[in-house]
Short mmCIF file of C-alpha atoms in Angstrom, two decimals:
data_model
loop_
_atom_site.label_atom_id
_atom_site.label_comp_id
_atom_site.label_asym_id
_atom_site.label_seq_id
_atom_site.Cartn_x
_atom_site.Cartn_y
_atom_site.Cartn_z
CA UNK A 26 157.36 -91.58 -33.77
CA UNK A 27 155.50 -88.13 -33.94
CA UNK A 28 152.89 -86.75 -32.04
CA UNK A 29 149.92 -84.25 -32.56
CA UNK A 30 151.04 -81.47 -30.06
CA UNK A 31 154.96 -82.00 -30.46
CA UNK A 32 157.48 -79.22 -30.81
CA UNK A 33 159.36 -79.42 -33.19
CA UNK A 34 162.06 -78.67 -35.44
CA UNK A 35 163.27 -78.89 -39.03
CA UNK A 36 166.88 -80.03 -39.47
CA UNK A 37 168.16 -77.18 -40.67
CA UNK A 38 169.15 -77.04 -45.00
CA UNK A 39 166.48 -79.32 -45.39
CA UNK A 40 164.82 -79.20 -48.78
CA UNK A 41 161.38 -76.83 -49.13
CA UNK A 42 159.24 -77.63 -52.44
CA UNK A 43 160.58 -74.22 -53.88
CA UNK A 44 164.44 -75.43 -53.28
CA UNK A 45 164.73 -73.18 -50.75
CA UNK A 46 166.47 -74.72 -47.49
CA UNK A 47 164.78 -74.24 -44.17
CA UNK A 48 166.57 -73.40 -40.86
CA UNK A 49 165.04 -72.79 -37.66
CA UNK A 50 161.12 -73.39 -38.54
CA UNK A 51 159.95 -75.17 -36.10
CA UNK A 52 156.99 -75.38 -34.69
CA UNK A 53 153.77 -77.18 -32.90
CA UNK A 54 152.59 -80.71 -34.99
CA UNK A 55 149.62 -80.30 -36.45
CA UNK A 56 148.73 -83.98 -38.08
CA UNK A 57 150.58 -86.96 -38.07
CA UNK A 58 150.63 -89.56 -41.71
CA UNK A 59 153.15 -92.81 -41.90
CA UNK A 60 156.12 -91.33 -42.20
CA UNK A 61 155.68 -87.60 -42.51
CA UNK A 62 154.05 -84.92 -40.14
CA UNK A 63 152.29 -81.12 -40.42
CA UNK A 64 152.77 -78.65 -37.99
CA UNK A 65 151.48 -75.04 -38.26
CA UNK A 66 155.29 -73.02 -38.26
CA UNK A 67 155.79 -70.37 -34.86
CA UNK A 68 156.45 -67.14 -34.48
CA UNK A 69 159.71 -67.00 -35.21
CA UNK A 70 160.09 -69.01 -38.44
CA UNK A 71 156.54 -66.74 -39.89
CA UNK A 72 158.56 -63.83 -39.10
CA UNK A 73 162.15 -65.35 -41.50
CA UNK A 74 159.55 -66.46 -43.97
CA UNK A 75 161.15 -64.37 -47.07
CA UNK A 76 159.18 -62.99 -49.62
CA UNK A 77 160.26 -65.97 -52.71
CA UNK A 78 157.99 -68.34 -50.14
CA UNK A 79 155.98 -66.59 -49.29
CA UNK A 80 154.97 -65.31 -53.38
CA UNK A 81 155.19 -69.18 -53.98
CA UNK A 82 152.24 -70.01 -51.27
CA UNK A 83 149.76 -68.04 -53.11
CA UNK A 84 150.73 -68.51 -56.41
CA UNK A 85 150.26 -72.68 -55.14
CA UNK A 86 146.77 -71.27 -53.69
CA UNK A 87 148.83 -73.27 -49.81
CA UNK A 88 149.08 -71.97 -46.75
CA UNK A 89 152.47 -69.74 -45.58
CA UNK A 90 151.45 -70.82 -41.73
CA UNK A 91 152.05 -74.64 -42.50
CA UNK A 92 153.61 -77.16 -43.51
CA UNK A 93 154.21 -81.60 -44.60
CA UNK A 94 157.70 -82.92 -43.97
CA UNK A 95 159.39 -86.22 -43.94
CA UNK A 96 159.04 -87.33 -39.57
CA UNK A 97 163.19 -88.01 -40.75
CA UNK A 98 163.90 -83.94 -40.87
CA UNK A 99 162.60 -83.41 -37.51
CA UNK A 100 163.80 -83.53 -34.47
CA UNK A 101 161.68 -82.41 -30.87
CA UNK A 102 162.41 -79.81 -28.86
CA UNK A 103 161.18 -77.16 -26.06
CA UNK A 104 158.35 -74.64 -26.89
CA UNK A 105 160.52 -71.39 -28.34
CA UNK A 106 157.00 -69.37 -28.25
CA UNK A 107 153.69 -67.74 -26.42
CA UNK A 108 150.31 -67.35 -28.43
CA UNK A 109 150.40 -64.30 -28.08
CA UNK A 110 153.30 -64.00 -30.15
CA UNK A 111 153.06 -66.83 -32.59
CA UNK A 112 148.81 -64.25 -33.12
CA UNK A 113 150.98 -61.31 -33.13
CA UNK A 114 153.19 -62.63 -36.26
CA UNK A 115 150.53 -64.50 -37.70
CA UNK A 116 149.03 -60.72 -38.14
CA UNK A 117 151.88 -59.19 -39.61
CA UNK A 118 152.51 -62.10 -42.06
CA UNK A 119 148.79 -61.35 -42.80
CA UNK A 120 149.24 -57.25 -43.61
CA UNK A 121 152.50 -58.99 -45.14
CA UNK A 122 150.86 -60.42 -47.74
CA UNK A 123 147.74 -58.47 -48.54
CA UNK A 124 150.07 -55.99 -49.31
CA UNK A 125 152.23 -58.30 -51.14
CA UNK A 126 149.22 -59.84 -53.25
CA UNK A 127 148.19 -56.58 -54.20
CA UNK A 128 151.32 -56.20 -56.14
CA UNK A 129 151.14 -59.52 -57.97
CA UNK A 130 147.27 -58.21 -58.13
CA UNK A 131 146.32 -61.54 -56.14
CA UNK A 132 144.08 -59.89 -53.21
CA UNK A 133 141.05 -61.89 -54.19
CA UNK A 134 142.03 -64.74 -54.80
CA UNK A 135 143.13 -65.09 -50.99
CA UNK A 136 141.29 -62.59 -48.57
CA UNK A 137 139.50 -65.88 -47.14
CA UNK A 138 143.03 -66.74 -45.73
CA UNK A 139 143.34 -62.10 -44.68
CA UNK A 140 139.86 -62.45 -43.23
CA UNK A 141 141.03 -66.16 -40.80
CA UNK A 142 143.48 -63.76 -39.87
CA UNK A 143 142.10 -60.31 -39.10
CA UNK A 144 138.52 -62.55 -36.94
CA UNK A 145 141.04 -64.75 -34.55
CA UNK A 146 143.77 -61.47 -33.51
CA UNK A 147 140.49 -59.66 -33.07
CA UNK A 148 139.09 -62.71 -31.24
CA UNK A 149 142.25 -62.56 -28.75
CA UNK A 150 141.85 -58.61 -28.64
CA UNK A 151 137.64 -59.01 -27.09
CA UNK A 152 138.68 -62.16 -25.10
CA UNK A 153 141.26 -60.32 -22.79
CA UNK A 154 139.73 -57.62 -22.79
CA UNK A 155 136.52 -59.59 -21.35
CA UNK A 156 138.31 -61.08 -19.47
CA UNK A 157 139.25 -57.74 -17.76
CA UNK A 158 136.53 -56.54 -17.24
CA UNK A 159 134.37 -55.30 -14.60
CA UNK A 160 131.58 -58.19 -15.34
CA UNK A 161 134.10 -61.18 -15.13
CA UNK A 162 137.53 -59.68 -12.81
CA UNK A 163 136.36 -60.78 -10.12
CA UNK A 164 133.55 -63.50 -10.42
CA UNK A 165 134.95 -66.49 -8.50
CA UNK A 166 137.16 -69.34 -10.94
CA UNK A 167 134.61 -71.53 -11.88
CA UNK A 168 132.73 -69.05 -13.00
CA UNK A 169 134.49 -66.81 -14.92
CA UNK A 170 136.34 -69.71 -17.21
CA UNK A 171 132.37 -70.85 -18.09
CA UNK A 172 132.56 -66.53 -19.43
CA UNK A 173 134.92 -67.32 -20.92
CA UNK A 174 134.24 -70.02 -22.64
CA UNK A 175 131.50 -69.29 -24.37
CA UNK A 176 132.75 -66.17 -25.20
CA UNK A 177 135.94 -67.59 -27.00
CA UNK A 178 133.19 -70.63 -28.51
CA UNK A 179 130.84 -68.75 -29.86
CA UNK A 180 133.73 -66.59 -31.73
CA UNK A 181 135.01 -69.72 -33.19
CA UNK A 182 132.63 -71.96 -34.28
CA UNK A 183 130.57 -68.85 -35.40
CA UNK A 184 133.02 -68.16 -37.90
CA UNK A 185 134.15 -72.07 -38.53
CA UNK A 186 131.15 -73.02 -39.69
CA UNK A 187 129.51 -69.34 -41.03
CA UNK A 188 132.37 -68.11 -41.95
CA UNK A 189 130.06 -64.86 -40.09
CA UNK A 190 132.45 -62.22 -38.68
CA UNK A 191 131.37 -60.49 -35.89
CA UNK A 192 129.85 -56.99 -37.42
CA UNK A 193 126.99 -59.18 -39.79
CA UNK A 194 126.59 -61.96 -36.58
CA UNK A 195 122.32 -61.39 -36.71
CA UNK A 196 119.36 -63.21 -34.09
CA UNK A 197 119.38 -66.67 -37.06
CA UNK A 198 123.08 -66.52 -36.25
CA UNK A 199 122.57 -67.36 -32.70
CA UNK A 200 120.56 -69.55 -33.22
CA UNK A 201 121.48 -71.72 -35.50
CA UNK A 202 125.06 -71.96 -33.38
CA UNK A 203 123.12 -72.50 -30.17
CA UNK A 204 121.14 -75.47 -31.90
CA UNK A 205 122.18 -76.77 -34.60
CA UNK A 206 126.52 -76.41 -32.98
CA UNK A 207 127.56 -75.38 -29.85
CA UNK A 208 125.15 -77.94 -28.48
CA UNK A 209 126.55 -80.97 -30.69
CA UNK A 210 130.29 -79.93 -30.13
CA UNK A 211 130.64 -78.74 -26.75
CA UNK A 212 131.68 -81.32 -23.98
CA UNK A 213 130.19 -80.45 -20.67
CA UNK A 214 127.53 -80.93 -18.02
CA UNK A 215 124.35 -79.70 -18.54
CA UNK A 216 124.46 -77.32 -16.08
CA UNK A 217 126.55 -75.12 -18.33
CA UNK A 218 124.21 -75.36 -21.19
CA UNK A 219 121.78 -74.52 -19.29
CA UNK A 220 123.13 -71.24 -18.26
CA UNK A 221 124.74 -71.47 -21.89
CA UNK A 222 122.09 -68.17 -23.20
CA UNK A 223 122.10 -65.73 -20.55
CA UNK A 224 126.21 -65.86 -20.51
CA UNK A 225 126.27 -65.48 -24.45
CA UNK A 226 123.97 -62.56 -23.49
CA UNK A 227 126.29 -60.68 -20.95
CA UNK A 228 129.34 -61.00 -23.58
CA UNK A 229 127.61 -59.34 -25.93
CA UNK A 230 126.46 -56.32 -23.74
CA UNK A 231 130.44 -56.35 -23.44
CA UNK A 232 130.23 -55.95 -27.09
CA UNK A 233 127.78 -54.22 -27.29
CA UNK A 234 129.04 -51.66 -24.05
CA UNK A 235 132.74 -51.54 -25.43
CA UNK A 236 131.73 -50.66 -28.57
CA UNK A 237 133.25 -53.43 -31.00
CA UNK A 238 129.73 -54.51 -32.15
CA UNK A 239 126.32 -52.38 -33.14
CA UNK A 240 123.30 -52.58 -30.14
CA UNK A 241 121.79 -56.08 -31.58
CA UNK A 242 118.23 -56.70 -29.46
CA UNK A 243 116.70 -58.76 -31.53
CA UNK A 244 120.33 -61.32 -30.47
CA UNK A 245 119.12 -60.95 -26.91
CA UNK A 246 115.64 -61.38 -28.02
CA UNK A 247 115.94 -65.21 -29.65
CA UNK A 248 118.77 -66.08 -26.73
CA UNK A 249 116.16 -65.28 -24.48
CA UNK A 250 113.72 -67.61 -26.89
CA UNK A 251 115.90 -70.81 -27.03
CA UNK A 252 117.92 -71.31 -23.89
CA UNK A 253 115.33 -74.11 -22.69
CA UNK A 254 115.99 -75.93 -25.86
CA UNK A 255 120.15 -75.78 -26.04
CA UNK A 256 120.66 -78.84 -22.94
CA UNK A 257 117.95 -80.58 -24.57
CA UNK A 258 120.03 -80.84 -27.07
CA UNK A 259 122.75 -81.68 -25.89
CA UNK A 260 121.95 -83.56 -23.88
CA UNK A 261 120.61 -86.19 -26.79
CA UNK A 262 123.21 -88.99 -28.20
CA UNK A 263 122.04 -88.27 -31.60
CA UNK A 264 122.97 -84.87 -31.41
CA UNK A 265 126.16 -85.01 -31.17
CA UNK A 266 129.29 -84.24 -33.18
CA UNK A 267 132.76 -86.68 -33.18
CA UNK A 268 134.49 -84.70 -31.07
CA UNK A 269 131.73 -84.58 -27.59
CA UNK A 270 131.28 -88.41 -29.04
CA UNK A 271 134.87 -89.49 -28.06
CA UNK A 272 134.67 -87.04 -25.35
CA UNK A 273 131.70 -88.31 -23.66
CA UNK A 274 133.02 -91.71 -24.13
CA UNK A 275 135.30 -91.12 -22.22
CA UNK A 276 134.33 -90.13 -19.46
CA UNK A 277 131.52 -92.81 -19.12
CA UNK A 278 134.96 -94.67 -18.59
CA UNK A 279 135.93 -92.74 -15.81
CA UNK A 280 138.18 -90.52 -17.93
CA UNK A 281 139.67 -86.85 -16.01
CA UNK A 282 139.04 -84.33 -18.53
CA UNK A 283 140.31 -81.97 -16.50
CA UNK A 284 143.45 -84.69 -16.53
CA UNK A 285 145.72 -84.52 -19.50
CA UNK A 286 147.38 -87.50 -19.21
CA UNK A 287 143.69 -89.53 -18.88
CA UNK A 288 142.71 -87.91 -22.52
CA UNK A 289 146.66 -89.13 -24.11
CA UNK A 290 145.61 -92.08 -22.60
CA UNK A 291 142.54 -93.14 -23.75
CA UNK A 292 143.40 -91.67 -27.20
CA UNK A 293 146.02 -93.80 -27.42
CA UNK A 294 144.30 -97.33 -26.32
CA UNK A 295 140.89 -95.71 -28.84
CA UNK A 296 144.40 -95.46 -32.17
CA UNK A 297 145.06 -98.64 -31.27
CA UNK A 298 141.54 -99.81 -31.41
CA UNK A 299 141.17 -98.56 -34.71
CA UNK A 300 144.76 -100.08 -36.44
CA UNK A 301 143.87 -103.70 -34.34
CA UNK A 302 143.21 -106.58 -37.47
CA UNK A 303 139.80 -105.53 -36.68
CA UNK A 304 138.59 -103.00 -39.74
CA UNK A 305 136.00 -101.25 -37.37
CA UNK A 306 136.46 -99.12 -34.00
CA UNK A 307 133.83 -99.55 -31.39
CA UNK A 308 131.03 -97.68 -31.35
CA UNK A 309 130.26 -95.34 -29.52
CA UNK A 310 127.97 -92.22 -28.78
CA UNK A 311 126.47 -90.10 -32.15
CA UNK A 312 127.77 -89.64 -34.98
CA UNK A 313 131.36 -91.20 -36.07
CA UNK A 314 134.19 -89.86 -36.20
CA UNK A 315 135.21 -86.81 -39.54
CA UNK A 316 136.99 -88.56 -42.07
CA UNK A 317 140.32 -88.12 -42.03
CA UNK A 318 142.91 -88.06 -45.48
CA UNK A 319 143.95 -91.17 -45.78
CA UNK A 320 147.65 -92.04 -47.20
CA UNK A 321 147.82 -92.21 -50.59
CA UNK A 322 150.83 -95.05 -50.70
CA UNK A 323 148.23 -96.98 -47.87
CA UNK A 324 146.05 -96.62 -50.47
CA UNK A 325 147.37 -97.65 -53.01
CA UNK A 326 148.42 -101.14 -51.04
CA UNK A 327 144.37 -101.45 -49.82
CA UNK A 328 144.12 -100.50 -53.43
CA UNK A 329 145.85 -103.52 -55.28
CA UNK A 330 144.89 -106.54 -52.12
CA UNK A 331 141.18 -105.65 -53.29
CA UNK A 332 141.29 -106.05 -56.70
CA UNK A 333 142.78 -109.25 -56.67
CA UNK A 334 140.49 -110.24 -53.71
CA UNK A 335 137.80 -109.68 -55.55
CA UNK A 336 139.45 -111.41 -58.93
CA UNK A 337 139.02 -114.54 -57.24
CA UNK A 338 135.36 -112.85 -55.35
CA UNK A 339 131.96 -115.73 -56.60
CA UNK A 340 130.81 -112.17 -58.62
CA UNK A 341 133.46 -112.01 -61.33
CA UNK A 342 134.15 -115.53 -61.49
CA UNK A 343 130.65 -115.89 -62.31
CA UNK A 344 131.38 -113.17 -65.12
CA UNK A 345 131.79 -114.59 -68.41
CA UNK A 346 135.41 -113.15 -70.58
CA UNK A 347 133.81 -110.07 -71.68
CA UNK A 348 131.94 -108.92 -67.98
CA UNK A 349 134.78 -110.07 -66.34
CA UNK A 350 137.07 -107.32 -68.53
CA UNK A 351 134.84 -104.52 -68.02
CA UNK A 352 135.01 -105.17 -63.88
CA UNK A 353 138.39 -105.53 -64.10
CA UNK A 354 139.01 -101.68 -65.50
CA UNK A 355 135.56 -100.32 -63.94
CA UNK A 356 136.22 -100.94 -60.07
CA UNK A 357 140.16 -100.16 -60.55
CA UNK A 358 138.24 -97.18 -62.88
CA UNK A 359 135.96 -96.70 -59.54
CA UNK A 360 139.33 -96.95 -56.59
CA UNK A 361 141.17 -94.40 -58.21
CA UNK A 362 138.19 -92.28 -58.76
CA UNK A 363 136.77 -92.20 -55.28
CA UNK A 364 140.21 -91.59 -53.58
CA UNK A 365 140.83 -88.46 -56.24
CA UNK A 366 137.29 -87.44 -55.68
CA UNK A 367 137.13 -87.49 -51.07
CA UNK A 368 140.84 -88.41 -50.49
CA UNK A 369 139.32 -90.29 -47.66
CA UNK A 370 139.16 -93.76 -46.36
CA UNK A 371 137.16 -96.52 -47.22
CA UNK A 372 135.84 -96.88 -44.24
CA UNK A 373 134.35 -92.82 -44.48
CA UNK A 374 132.88 -93.70 -48.22
CA UNK A 375 129.53 -92.10 -48.13
CA UNK A 376 126.20 -93.16 -50.72
CA UNK A 377 127.36 -89.56 -52.31
CA UNK A 378 130.55 -90.45 -52.51
CA UNK A 379 129.74 -93.44 -55.31
CA UNK A 380 127.89 -92.17 -57.22
CA UNK A 381 129.41 -88.91 -57.73
CA UNK A 382 132.29 -91.43 -58.60
CA UNK A 383 130.32 -93.64 -61.46
CA UNK A 384 129.05 -90.14 -62.38
CA UNK A 385 132.72 -88.25 -62.18
CA UNK A 386 133.35 -92.16 -64.19
CA UNK A 387 131.11 -91.68 -67.12
CA UNK A 388 132.25 -88.49 -67.81
CA UNK A 389 135.93 -89.26 -67.75
CA UNK A 390 137.02 -92.78 -69.18
CA UNK A 391 136.27 -93.42 -72.89
CA UNK A 392 134.94 -96.72 -72.80
CA UNK A 393 132.24 -98.95 -74.69
CA UNK A 394 128.89 -98.43 -74.85
CA UNK A 395 127.96 -102.79 -73.65
CA UNK A 396 130.87 -101.18 -70.94
CA UNK A 397 128.90 -98.44 -69.53
CA UNK A 398 125.20 -100.57 -69.16
CA UNK A 399 127.16 -102.58 -66.72
CA UNK A 400 129.88 -100.28 -65.26
CA UNK A 401 127.70 -99.49 -62.54
CA UNK A 402 125.65 -103.42 -61.41
CA UNK A 403 130.09 -104.30 -60.66
CA UNK A 404 130.66 -100.82 -59.09
CA UNK A 405 128.20 -102.73 -56.22
CA UNK A 406 128.99 -105.95 -56.54
CA UNK A 407 132.68 -104.71 -55.80
CA UNK A 408 130.85 -103.13 -53.06
CA UNK A 409 128.79 -105.31 -52.44
CA UNK A 410 132.02 -107.96 -52.38
CA UNK A 411 134.29 -105.62 -49.39
CA UNK A 412 131.69 -105.57 -47.52
CA UNK A 413 131.27 -109.54 -47.08
CA UNK A 414 134.84 -109.76 -46.94
CA UNK A 415 134.38 -106.63 -43.23
CA UNK A 416 136.18 -103.59 -45.32
CA UNK A 417 133.41 -101.56 -45.60
CA UNK A 418 130.77 -101.10 -42.82
CA UNK A 419 127.45 -102.32 -42.90
CA UNK A 420 125.60 -99.17 -42.87
CA UNK A 421 127.16 -98.88 -46.41
CA UNK A 422 124.24 -98.29 -48.37
CA UNK A 423 124.73 -98.52 -52.35
CA UNK A 424 120.50 -98.16 -53.56
CA UNK A 425 121.03 -94.37 -54.55
CA UNK A 426 123.54 -96.52 -57.40
CA UNK A 427 120.45 -97.91 -59.28
CA UNK A 428 119.51 -94.63 -60.30
CA UNK A 429 122.90 -93.65 -60.71
CA UNK A 430 123.06 -96.09 -63.35
CA UNK A 431 120.55 -95.30 -65.46
CA UNK A 432 122.03 -91.33 -65.72
CA UNK A 433 125.61 -94.08 -66.12
CA UNK A 434 124.56 -94.33 -70.46
CA UNK A 435 123.25 -91.15 -71.10
CA UNK A 436 126.51 -89.31 -69.93
CA UNK A 437 129.15 -91.36 -71.31
CA UNK A 438 126.89 -90.51 -73.95
CA UNK A 439 126.87 -87.15 -74.34
CA UNK A 440 129.45 -84.82 -75.15
CA UNK A 441 128.64 -81.92 -73.75
CA UNK A 442 129.26 -83.91 -70.47
CA UNK A 443 132.86 -84.87 -70.35
CA UNK A 444 135.76 -84.89 -68.87
CA UNK A 445 138.72 -81.96 -71.15
CA UNK A 446 139.77 -86.26 -71.52
CA UNK A 447 137.58 -87.38 -72.50
CA UNK A 448 137.26 -85.43 -75.04
CA UNK A 449 140.61 -84.85 -76.10
CA UNK A 450 141.12 -89.33 -75.68
CA UNK A 451 137.55 -90.32 -78.01
CA UNK A 452 138.81 -87.38 -80.81
CA UNK A 453 142.06 -89.00 -81.60
CA UNK A 454 140.21 -91.96 -81.71
CA UNK A 455 137.98 -90.34 -84.30
CA UNK A 456 141.21 -89.85 -86.64
CA UNK A 457 141.52 -93.62 -86.61
CA UNK A 458 144.50 -92.71 -83.83
CA UNK A 459 145.27 -95.53 -81.07
CA UNK A 460 145.20 -94.33 -77.83
CA UNK A 461 147.75 -96.39 -76.37
CA UNK A 462 149.66 -95.09 -78.61
CA UNK A 463 152.21 -93.27 -76.49
CA UNK A 464 154.38 -91.03 -79.93
CA UNK A 465 151.05 -91.17 -81.91
CA UNK A 466 148.52 -89.51 -79.50
CA UNK A 467 151.63 -86.69 -78.50
CA UNK A 468 151.84 -86.36 -82.12
CA UNK A 469 148.18 -85.54 -82.00
CA UNK A 470 148.25 -83.39 -79.07
CA UNK A 471 150.99 -80.99 -80.50
CA UNK A 472 148.65 -80.72 -83.07
CA UNK A 473 145.83 -80.01 -81.89
CA UNK A 474 147.09 -77.39 -80.11
CA UNK A 475 146.75 -74.57 -81.89
CA UNK A 476 143.08 -75.27 -82.41
CA UNK A 477 142.97 -75.15 -79.13
CA UNK A 478 144.70 -72.34 -78.42
CA UNK A 479 143.13 -70.05 -80.87
CA UNK A 480 140.86 -66.51 -80.72
CA UNK A 481 137.84 -68.92 -81.23
CA UNK A 482 137.42 -72.56 -79.97
CA UNK A 483 137.63 -75.54 -82.67
CA UNK A 484 134.01 -76.52 -83.50
CA UNK A 485 134.31 -80.42 -81.28
CA UNK A 486 136.38 -78.52 -78.70
CA UNK A 487 132.91 -78.54 -76.10
CA UNK A 488 132.92 -76.74 -72.06
CA UNK A 489 133.79 -78.90 -69.26
CA UNK A 490 130.24 -78.40 -67.82
CA UNK A 491 127.70 -81.69 -67.20
CA UNK A 492 124.36 -81.83 -67.10
CA UNK A 493 124.24 -84.20 -63.61
CA UNK A 494 126.82 -81.03 -61.93
CA UNK A 495 125.05 -77.89 -62.50
CA UNK A 496 127.90 -77.11 -60.45
CA UNK A 497 130.69 -77.79 -62.00
CA UNK A 498 129.94 -74.27 -64.39
CA UNK A 499 131.22 -72.94 -60.73
CA UNK A 500 135.00 -71.05 -60.94
CA UNK A 501 135.44 -71.92 -56.46
CA UNK A 502 136.55 -68.33 -55.99
CA UNK A 503 132.85 -67.19 -57.97
CA UNK A 504 130.20 -65.58 -55.69
CA UNK A 505 127.27 -67.15 -55.40
CA UNK A 506 123.94 -66.16 -53.41
CA UNK A 507 122.12 -69.29 -50.99
CA UNK A 508 119.46 -69.98 -49.70
CA UNK A 509 118.93 -72.80 -46.51
CA UNK A 510 115.88 -74.82 -45.11
CA UNK A 511 115.26 -72.29 -42.65
CA UNK A 512 115.05 -69.38 -44.56
CA UNK A 513 117.95 -67.73 -44.08
CA UNK A 514 119.78 -66.63 -47.51
CA UNK A 515 123.70 -66.26 -47.76
CA UNK A 516 124.45 -63.88 -50.37
CA UNK A 517 128.09 -63.04 -52.04
CA UNK A 518 129.45 -65.24 -50.43
CA UNK A 519 132.81 -67.46 -53.07
CA UNK A 520 131.20 -71.14 -54.46
CA UNK A 521 134.19 -72.53 -52.20
CA UNK A 522 132.69 -71.98 -48.76
CA UNK A 523 129.60 -73.38 -49.99
CA UNK A 524 130.02 -76.04 -52.34
CA UNK A 525 129.36 -78.64 -49.70
CA UNK A 526 126.30 -77.83 -48.57
CA UNK A 527 124.86 -77.72 -52.26
CA UNK A 528 125.81 -80.89 -53.30
CA UNK A 529 124.84 -82.82 -50.02
CA UNK A 530 121.57 -80.37 -50.69
CA UNK A 531 121.44 -78.70 -47.26
CA UNK A 532 120.67 -75.20 -49.08
CA UNK A 533 120.23 -74.36 -52.81
CA UNK A 534 121.58 -71.79 -54.83
CA UNK A 535 119.29 -68.44 -55.68
CA UNK A 536 120.05 -66.94 -59.10
CA UNK A 537 118.70 -64.13 -58.43
CA UNK A 538 117.68 -62.10 -54.77
#
């Protein structure tokens, strides 16, 4: 019904999660699901948000400038605000929320969002000044556009990917962005990338001369050193990111990238291919598209169908009755755990996702030792069955699960690695309580409340850390220091910003710097 970019208004009187009613809310659609759409709130909406709504967003750690509605609660309208008006409204919202958070004691929790608002306001101001400068305003239109795009892209990507504000730009950041990000993400001809370093150097010199940043001779030296490498990297399809890969495929098929109608038609055709009877779209150069959240209702239906089909498979039918029971429990728990951990469509699962799901199952499930000894084998059998049926890509490897298989029984038997729910369930079972007996389990939990929340933790109440996952002990907003293979050290950064890099081995935790 709607597509990304549609400008919509929320039907007046729609009830929000905090029981407020929305009146006059509107904005462009940013995400589309089968029954819902997420919209970015426009300036009129942002300026009219209630204190109650903003406090709710602060407490729930949700973004105040976007909201997800049922498609039936929306209708198309013409845009009501300009980009400048929206930027101004976001800046005002940032200041308003900062003041509220200081009053409520939540300032540190929303430091990230406030920095983001400040950055984009700064970017808008600097680009406008650069465009109006003597160095740029009299240039031929094509060169002017290229200069501005280089400035815009560097500022945007350095913040989005490295979370570095302009005051902290350095030579290492420039190298990382110009060799590892810019040429893999931007779709342009080789001439653009051949001139990228020189154009970026001109922009940075403008910022220096305008007093926006301190003199940075090392940045200019780095740009001169790596300028010839940028077009080399940009010309190799193996280095391309998902958006660039898609646009380069469009170019190969004759799509005019300056014609939005042609781009829309190409994307519509590509999307139709994704959702055709074939489980996977035709491959295109470069890496696959980044995973996007999968609709939970669709996942539940898909999960039910796959588990039912697996019960008819040769693998399952060749098991004895005991192992069939284990296989049912293992595969059902696996489908729940992997979606809980990723929220991705199955086609986007990675070996890391498979491994972590099995390790989490060992820490959560209150099953027998015999169950855990065969659990990973049944998950492997299930994954291989799904691959044979064409439900999962053939590139999805299960080799690393063999190592996980050796770890699972130890984790399952080590109380220090258990999740809270497993600790409580096994505690109930040790007291002779049937965990399927709801009233008895509730009574046990009630009897534990006083002990759990006393000043001294009970003897058998174990912490949530895990021997296989030392990162679990770190809070999302806790400040850490990490080091990357290129020698770059990122100091005093929130854990949630580098968690994925840590888990995927792209950097390591530094205890003392």
